[in-house]
Short mmCIF file of C-alpha atoms in Angstrom, two decimals:
data_model
loop_
_atom_site.label_atom_id
_atom_site.label_comp_id
_atom_site.label_asym_id
_atom_site.label_seq_id
_atom_site.Cartn_x
_atom_site.Cartn_y
_atom_site.Cartn_z
CA UNK A 1 68.31 95.32 92.06
CA UNK A 2 70.66 93.48 89.70
CA UNK A 3 72.26 94.42 86.40
CA UNK A 4 73.97 92.12 83.90
CA UNK A 5 75.68 93.14 80.69
CA UNK A 6 78.45 92.16 78.31
CA UNK A 7 81.41 94.47 77.93
CA UNK A 8 82.77 95.87 74.64
CA UNK A 9 83.25 93.15 71.99
CA UNK A 10 81.85 90.65 74.50
CA UNK A 11 85.23 90.62 76.24
CA UNK A 12 83.86 91.05 79.75
CA UNK A 13 80.84 90.31 81.88
CA UNK A 14 79.67 92.96 84.31
CA UNK A 15 77.54 91.89 87.28
CA UNK A 16 76.26 94.64 89.56
CA UNK A 17 73.98 94.23 92.53
CA UNK A 18 72.77 96.59 95.26
CA UNK A 19 71.94 93.81 97.71
CA UNK A 20 74.08 93.02 100.74
CA UNK A 21 75.70 90.06 98.95
CA UNK A 22 76.98 92.13 96.04
CA UNK A 23 77.39 90.77 92.51
CA UNK A 24 77.24 86.97 92.32
CA UNK A 25 78.22 84.60 89.52
CA UNK A 26 76.69 81.16 90.14
CA UNK A 27 77.62 77.93 88.35
CA UNK A 28 75.14 75.10 89.02
CA UNK A 29 75.72 71.40 88.35
CA UNK A 30 73.09 68.68 88.32
CA UNK A 31 72.65 65.23 86.86
CA UNK A 32 69.77 63.93 84.76
CA UNK A 33 67.90 66.60 82.80
CA UNK A 34 66.27 69.99 83.42
CA UNK A 35 62.86 68.37 83.90
CA UNK A 36 64.07 65.94 86.56
CA UNK A 37 67.55 66.93 87.82
CA UNK A 38 69.41 64.91 90.43
CA UNK A 39 72.27 65.83 92.73
CA UNK A 40 75.95 65.60 91.72
CA UNK A 41 78.01 62.62 92.80
CA UNK A 42 81.60 62.26 93.98
CA UNK A 43 84.15 63.56 91.42
CA UNK A 44 81.53 65.42 89.41
CA UNK A 45 82.76 68.81 88.20
CA UNK A 46 80.51 71.43 89.80
CA UNK A 47 81.77 74.35 87.74
CA UNK A 48 84.81 75.75 85.95
CA UNK A 49 85.95 79.29 85.34
CA UNK A 50 88.04 78.87 82.18
CA UNK A 51 90.30 81.56 80.72
CA UNK A 52 91.37 80.93 77.10
CA UNK A 53 92.41 82.76 73.94
CA UNK A 54 90.47 83.12 70.69
CA UNK A 55 91.22 79.63 69.34
CA UNK A 56 89.21 78.05 72.15
CA UNK A 57 91.90 75.57 73.16
CA UNK A 58 92.80 74.57 76.70
CA UNK A 59 93.58 77.35 79.15
CA UNK A 60 94.06 78.26 82.78
CA UNK A 61 91.09 77.57 85.04
CA UNK A 62 89.60 77.45 88.52
CA UNK A 63 87.41 74.40 89.10
CA UNK A 64 85.20 73.01 91.87
CA UNK A 65 84.89 69.21 92.13
CA UNK A 66 82.47 67.28 94.36
CA UNK A 67 84.23 65.22 97.03
CA UNK A 68 81.14 63.31 98.12
CA UNK A 69 77.69 62.43 96.82
CA UNK A 70 75.54 65.54 97.26
CA UNK A 71 72.05 65.49 98.77
CA UNK A 72 69.24 67.86 99.70
CA UNK A 73 70.28 70.20 102.50
CA UNK A 74 73.46 68.25 103.39
CA UNK A 75 76.56 66.76 101.83
CA UNK A 76 77.89 69.72 99.83
CA UNK A 77 81.58 68.70 100.03
CA UNK A 78 83.84 70.03 97.26
CA UNK A 79 87.43 71.02 96.63
CA UNK A 80 88.75 73.94 94.61
CA UNK A 81 91.46 73.35 91.99
CA UNK A 82 93.70 75.80 90.14
CA UNK A 83 95.47 75.09 86.84
CA UNK A 84 97.72 77.05 84.50
CA UNK A 85 99.29 76.58 81.08
CA UNK A 86 103.08 76.73 80.99
CA UNK A 87 104.76 78.85 78.32
CA UNK A 88 105.15 76.95 75.03
CA UNK A 89 102.42 74.39 75.85
CA UNK A 90 98.78 74.06 74.79
CA UNK A 91 97.48 72.08 77.77
CA UNK A 92 96.75 72.96 81.38
CA UNK A 93 98.37 71.46 84.47
CA UNK A 94 96.95 71.39 87.98
CA UNK A 95 99.06 73.62 90.23
CA UNK A 96 97.16 73.97 93.49
CA UNK A 97 94.20 72.57 95.38
CA UNK A 98 92.21 73.61 98.44
CA UNK A 99 90.53 70.47 99.74
CA UNK A 100 87.10 70.23 101.32
CA UNK A 101 88.69 70.10 104.80
CA UNK A 102 90.96 73.11 104.24
CA UNK A 103 94.28 71.48 103.27
CA UNK A 104 96.33 73.31 100.63
CA UNK A 105 98.33 71.31 98.11
CA UNK A 106 100.86 72.96 95.78
CA UNK A 107 102.10 70.58 93.10
CA UNK A 108 99.87 67.80 94.45
CA UNK A 109 96.15 67.06 94.42
CA UNK A 110 96.42 64.89 97.56
CA UNK A 111 97.78 67.11 100.34
CA UNK A 112 98.57 65.27 103.57
CA UNK A 113 98.99 68.38 105.76
CA UNK A 114 97.58 71.89 106.09
CA UNK A 115 100.24 72.99 103.59
CA UNK A 116 101.75 70.27 101.37
CA UNK A 117 104.28 71.28 98.73
CA UNK A 118 105.49 68.82 96.10
CA UNK A 119 108.18 69.78 93.63
CA UNK A 120 109.45 68.26 90.42
CA UNK A 121 113.11 67.23 90.22
CA UNK A 122 113.86 70.22 87.99
CA UNK A 123 112.80 72.79 90.57
CA UNK A 124 115.30 74.30 92.98
CA UNK A 125 113.39 74.40 96.24
CA UNK A 126 110.07 73.45 97.81
CA UNK A 127 109.74 76.55 99.94
CA UNK A 128 111.45 79.91 99.81
CA UNK A 129 111.16 83.13 101.75
CA UNK A 130 113.13 86.00 100.28
CA UNK A 131 113.69 89.64 101.05
CA UNK A 132 115.58 92.22 99.02
CA UNK A 133 116.58 95.85 99.32
CA UNK A 134 116.00 96.38 95.59
CA UNK A 135 119.71 96.55 94.82
CA UNK A 136 120.36 92.84 94.60
CA UNK A 137 121.20 92.49 98.29
CA UNK A 138 119.04 90.35 100.50
CA UNK A 139 118.50 87.05 102.20
CA UNK A 140 116.61 83.89 101.33
CA UNK A 141 115.54 80.80 103.25
CA UNK A 142 114.97 77.63 101.24
CA UNK A 143 113.83 74.15 102.26
CA UNK A 144 113.71 71.17 99.91
CA UNK A 145 113.60 67.38 99.95
CA UNK A 146 115.39 65.40 97.24
CA UNK A 147 113.35 63.32 94.78
CA UNK A 148 114.19 60.07 96.61
CA UNK A 149 113.19 61.53 100.00
CA UNK A 150 116.66 60.66 101.30
CA UNK A 151 117.43 63.98 102.92
CA UNK A 152 116.14 67.40 103.83
CA UNK A 153 118.15 70.31 102.49
CA UNK A 154 118.02 73.65 104.26
CA UNK A 155 119.77 76.42 102.42
CA UNK A 156 120.18 79.85 103.91
CA UNK A 157 121.65 82.40 101.51
CA UNK A 158 122.45 86.06 101.85
CA UNK A 159 124.83 88.73 100.67
CA UNK A 160 128.35 87.64 101.54
CA UNK A 161 127.43 84.03 102.29
CA UNK A 162 127.75 80.90 100.16
CA UNK A 163 124.94 78.42 99.69
CA UNK A 164 124.53 74.92 101.11
CA UNK A 165 124.80 76.03 104.71
CA UNK A 166 122.34 76.04 107.55
CA UNK A 167 123.03 79.54 108.74
CA UNK A 168 121.89 81.22 111.96
CA UNK A 169 122.43 84.89 112.68
CA UNK A 170 122.51 88.17 110.84
CA UNK A 171 124.93 89.22 108.13
CA UNK A 172 126.84 91.81 110.12
CA UNK A 173 127.95 89.68 113.10
CA UNK A 174 129.55 86.25 113.71
CA UNK A 175 127.23 83.46 112.74
CA UNK A 176 126.39 79.87 113.57
CA UNK A 177 126.41 77.45 110.65
CA UNK A 178 126.17 73.78 109.79
CA UNK A 179 128.08 73.05 106.59
CA UNK A 180 127.57 70.34 104.00
CA UNK A 181 130.51 68.47 105.60
CA UNK A 182 128.69 68.27 108.88
CA UNK A 183 130.89 70.82 110.62
CA UNK A 184 129.21 73.06 113.16
CA UNK A 185 130.35 76.62 113.68
CA UNK A 186 129.28 78.57 116.75
CA UNK A 187 130.25 82.19 116.26
CA UNK A 188 132.22 80.98 113.22
CA UNK A 189 131.13 81.15 109.58
CA UNK A 190 133.84 78.81 108.24
CA UNK A 191 134.20 75.96 110.75
CA UNK A 192 137.37 73.87 110.33
CA UNK A 193 136.44 71.12 112.80
CA UNK A 194 133.37 69.06 113.62
CA UNK A 195 132.67 71.62 116.34
CA UNK A 196 134.34 75.00 115.94
CA UNK A 197 133.60 77.62 118.60
CA UNK A 198 134.86 81.15 118.12
CA UNK A 199 135.38 82.96 121.40
CA UNK A 200 135.08 86.72 121.33
CA UNK A 201 137.04 88.87 123.74
CA UNK A 202 135.77 88.72 127.33
CA UNK A 203 133.40 85.90 126.40
CA UNK A 204 133.07 82.33 127.69
CA UNK A 205 133.48 79.61 125.09
CA UNK A 206 131.78 76.82 127.07
CA UNK A 207 129.86 76.90 130.34
CA UNK A 208 128.23 73.93 132.07
CA UNK A 209 125.92 74.55 135.03
CA UNK A 210 123.77 72.41 137.27
CA UNK A 211 124.35 69.51 139.64
CA UNK A 212 125.59 66.06 138.72
CA UNK A 213 124.96 62.63 140.23
#
């Protein structure tokens, strides 16, 4: 049994179903006409869920696009695209895609890996993981590539640590870092030489084992 109705002031659509599949909203795309429809072809828009305001202008949407010519029983390939409207604008911009073979692209419609992130030059980082205790203290891990693809920048930040360092370790004990000057600190957060090893009491600074020929 199915039930369909419009919400108050036509602001919502309610779909209820007691079958095992639950409520289902289906968008169907064909070519030709209703009397003699044909299957969609590559790049045909299969359906769009558009969210707009009362003036009917462009808005945020989720859209399915055919990635091959469709046919009876086979060839149903499609990707799923997500777009939003940035504050102050009146047009939508594609933000993310899930391709027909499962690749996810953020900032690109042509992902080359399972997760492909492309940033604009105005953005700070491509990828960030961040944790916080709610009081402004926390750690973050950022990875980015400059716009000319000349270098990879890994920035580890946390309470009590400056940026632009590749930092290993926790915040309460001696760390290992690679600075922007190419200095490597092992057990030292502020290396003053190309390789700076800090030796704790009763510890060995350098040990080499194994046979030599």
